[in-house]
mmCIF file of C-alpha atoms in Angstrom:
data_model
loop_
_atom_site.group_PDB
_atom_site.id
_atom_site.type_symbol
_atom_site.label_atom_id
_atom_site.label_comp_id
_atom_site.label_asym_id
_atom_site.label_seq_id
_atom_site.Cartn_x
_atom_site.Cartn_y
_atom_site.Cartn_z
ATOM 1 C CA MET A 1 0.000 0.000 0.000
ATOM 2 C CA GLY A 2 1.238 3.462 -0.822
ATOM 3 C CA GLU A 3 1.135 6.874 0.739
ATOM 4 C CA PHE A 4 0.415 10.273 -0.811
ATOM 5 C CA VAL A 5 3.084 12.824 0.155
ATOM 6 C CA ARG A 6 2.811 16.600 -0.308
ATOM 7 C CA VAL A 7 5.409 17.838 -2.803
ATOM 8 C CA ALA A 8 4.191 21.360 -3.648
ATOM 9 C CA THR A 9 1.230 23.710 -3.745
ATOM 10 C CA LEU A 10 -0.709 24.618 -6.866
ATOM 11 C CA ALA A 11 0.714 28.145 -6.623
ATOM 12 C CA ASP A 12 4.242 26.679 -6.917
ATOM 13 C CA ILE A 13 3.557 25.202 -10.365
ATOM 14 C CA LYS A 14 2.436 27.765 -12.923
ATOM 15 C CA PRO A 15 0.504 26.538 -16.008
ATOM 16 C CA GLY A 16 2.907 25.470 -18.739
ATOM 17 C CA GLN A 17 5.808 25.121 -16.316
ATOM 18 C CA GLY A 18 7.513 22.565 -14.117
ATOM 19 C CA ILE A 19 9.408 22.453 -10.846
ATOM 20 C CA VAL A 20 11.880 20.148 -9.158
ATOM 21 C CA ALA A 21 10.583 18.670 -5.896
ATOM 22 C CA GLU A 22 12.157 16.384 -3.287
ATOM 23 C CA ALA A 23 10.083 13.805 -1.414
ATOM 24 C CA ASN A 24 10.659 10.372 0.118
ATOM 25 C CA GLY A 25 14.304 10.410 -0.945
ATOM 26 C CA LYS A 26 13.431 10.956 -4.621
ATOM 27 C CA THR A 27 13.837 13.952 -6.888
ATOM 28 C CA LEU A 28 10.746 14.579 -9.005
ATOM 29 C CA ALA A 29 9.813 16.857 -11.869
ATOM 30 C CA VAL A 30 6.258 18.147 -11.378
ATOM 31 C CA PHE A 31 4.434 19.867 -14.244
ATOM 32 C CA ASN A 32 1.236 21.848 -14.785
ATOM 33 C CA VAL A 33 -0.248 20.980 -18.185
ATOM 34 C CA ASP A 34 -3.304 23.222 -18.639
ATOM 35 C CA GLY A 35 -4.287 22.763 -14.994
ATOM 36 C CA ALA A 36 -3.558 19.021 -14.854
ATOM 37 C CA ILE A 37 -0.607 18.170 -12.607
ATOM 38 C CA HIS A 38 1.833 15.398 -13.605
ATOM 39 C CA ALA A 39 4.925 14.021 -11.847
ATOM 40 C CA ILE A 40 7.851 12.095 -13.312
ATOM 41 C CA ASN A 41 11.353 11.172 -12.227
ATOM 42 C CA ASN A 42 13.513 14.284 -12.585
ATOM 43 C CA THR A 43 16.465 12.461 -14.186
ATOM 44 C CA CYS A 44 16.793 12.255 -17.976
ATOM 45 C CA CYS A 45 17.735 8.778 -19.265
ATOM 46 C CA HIS A 46 20.371 10.231 -21.610
ATOM 47 C CA ARG A 47 22.862 11.995 -19.334
ATOM 48 C CA ASP A 48 20.966 12.513 -16.044
ATOM 49 C CA GLY A 49 19.817 16.051 -16.892
ATOM 50 C CA PRO A 50 17.212 17.767 -14.651
ATOM 51 C CA LEU A 51 13.859 17.424 -16.446
ATOM 52 C CA GLY A 52 12.087 19.743 -13.995
ATOM 53 C CA GLU A 53 14.281 22.566 -15.300
ATOM 54 C CA GLY A 54 13.347 21.837 -18.915
ATOM 55 C CA GLU A 55 10.977 23.722 -21.196
ATOM 56 C CA LEU A 56 7.408 22.388 -21.283
ATOM 57 C CA GLU A 57 5.476 22.582 -24.556
ATOM 58 C CA GLY A 58 2.041 20.984 -24.302
ATOM 59 C CA ASN A 59 2.694 17.722 -22.485
ATOM 60 C CA ILE A 60 6.303 17.379 -23.725
ATOM 61 C CA VAL A 61 9.283 18.483 -21.620
ATOM 62 C CA THR A 62 12.688 19.007 -23.218
ATOM 63 C CA CYS A 63 15.757 18.184 -21.135
ATOM 64 C CA PRO A 64 17.821 21.381 -20.781
ATOM 65 C CA TRP A 65 21.129 19.534 -21.201
ATOM 66 C CA HIS A 66 20.893 17.685 -24.537
ATOM 67 C CA GLY A 67 17.345 18.137 -25.788
ATOM 68 C CA TRP A 68 15.836 14.712 -25.114
ATOM 69 C CA ARG A 69 12.048 15.048 -24.967
ATOM 70 C CA TYR A 70 9.575 13.231 -22.700
ATOM 71 C CA ASN A 71 5.812 13.000 -22.485
ATOM 72 C CA VAL A 72 5.085 14.064 -18.900
ATOM 73 C CA THR A 73 1.813 12.100 -18.824
ATOM 74 C CA THR A 74 3.363 8.730 -19.747
ATOM 75 C CA GLY A 75 7.103 9.132 -19.106
ATOM 76 C CA ALA A 76 7.824 7.961 -22.676
ATOM 77 C CA CYS A 77 10.878 9.404 -24.403
ATOM 78 C CA VAL A 78 10.136 10.934 -27.804
ATOM 79 C CA ASN A 79 13.778 10.585 -28.942
ATOM 80 C CA ASN A 80 14.229 6.943 -27.939
ATOM 81 C CA PRO A 81 11.133 4.715 -27.715
ATOM 82 C CA SER A 82 12.971 2.210 -25.500
ATOM 83 C CA ALA A 83 13.697 4.891 -22.863
ATOM 84 C CA LYS A 84 11.160 5.928 -20.247
ATOM 85 C CA VAL A 85 11.171 7.778 -16.935
ATOM 86 C CA GLU A 86 9.076 6.709 -13.974
ATOM 87 C CA THR A 87 5.701 8.412 -13.573
ATOM 88 C CA TYR A 88 3.869 9.009 -10.308
ATOM 89 C CA GLN A 89 0.183 9.207 -9.494
ATOM 90 C CA VAL A 90 -0.780 12.734 -8.433
ATOM 91 C CA LYS A 91 -3.752 14.084 -6.525
ATOM 92 C CA VAL A 92 -4.625 17.620 -5.531
ATOM 93 C CA GLU A 93 -6.248 18.243 -2.150
ATOM 94 C CA GLY A 94 -7.218 21.867 -1.751
ATOM 95 C CA GLU A 95 -4.017 23.697 -2.713
ATOM 96 C CA ASP A 96 -1.696 20.771 -1.912
ATOM 97 C CA VAL A 97 -0.139 18.679 -4.682
ATOM 98 C CA LYS A 98 0.491 15.128 -3.465
ATOM 99 C CA VAL A 99 2.347 12.248 -5.102
ATOM 100 C CA LEU A 100 1.794 8.554 -4.401
ATOM 101 C CA PHE A 101 4.843 6.626 -3.219
ATOM 102 C CA GLU A 102 4.493 2.853 -3.135
ATOM 103 C CA GLN A 103 5.910 1.133 -0.075
#
C-alpha cells in the first residue's frame, strides 16, 4: 500500500511550467499541463539532466542539457522509444499537490 506525500502547492507550479521537488528520498519533476498536474522522475535517461528545469510545450518536456524530450503524462521518451522515466500518481487536495509513493 502506498502513501500520498505533499510535494508542492498549486501556486508553486504555474501553467505550462515545471518544478523540481524532493520527497521520500526521490527527486521529481512536477508539471502543470493546462491545470492538470503530472509528476515524473527528474532524471533524464540520456545523461541525467534535470527534467524539472526543462521547457514544457504541451505535455512534452525538453531536457535542458541535450534536448531529449519526454511525455510528462506517460514518461515515454520521444527521442528513444525504449527509454522511459518513472511516472507518479498525483492528486490535488485543496491547494496541496500530493504524489503517491508505493511502499
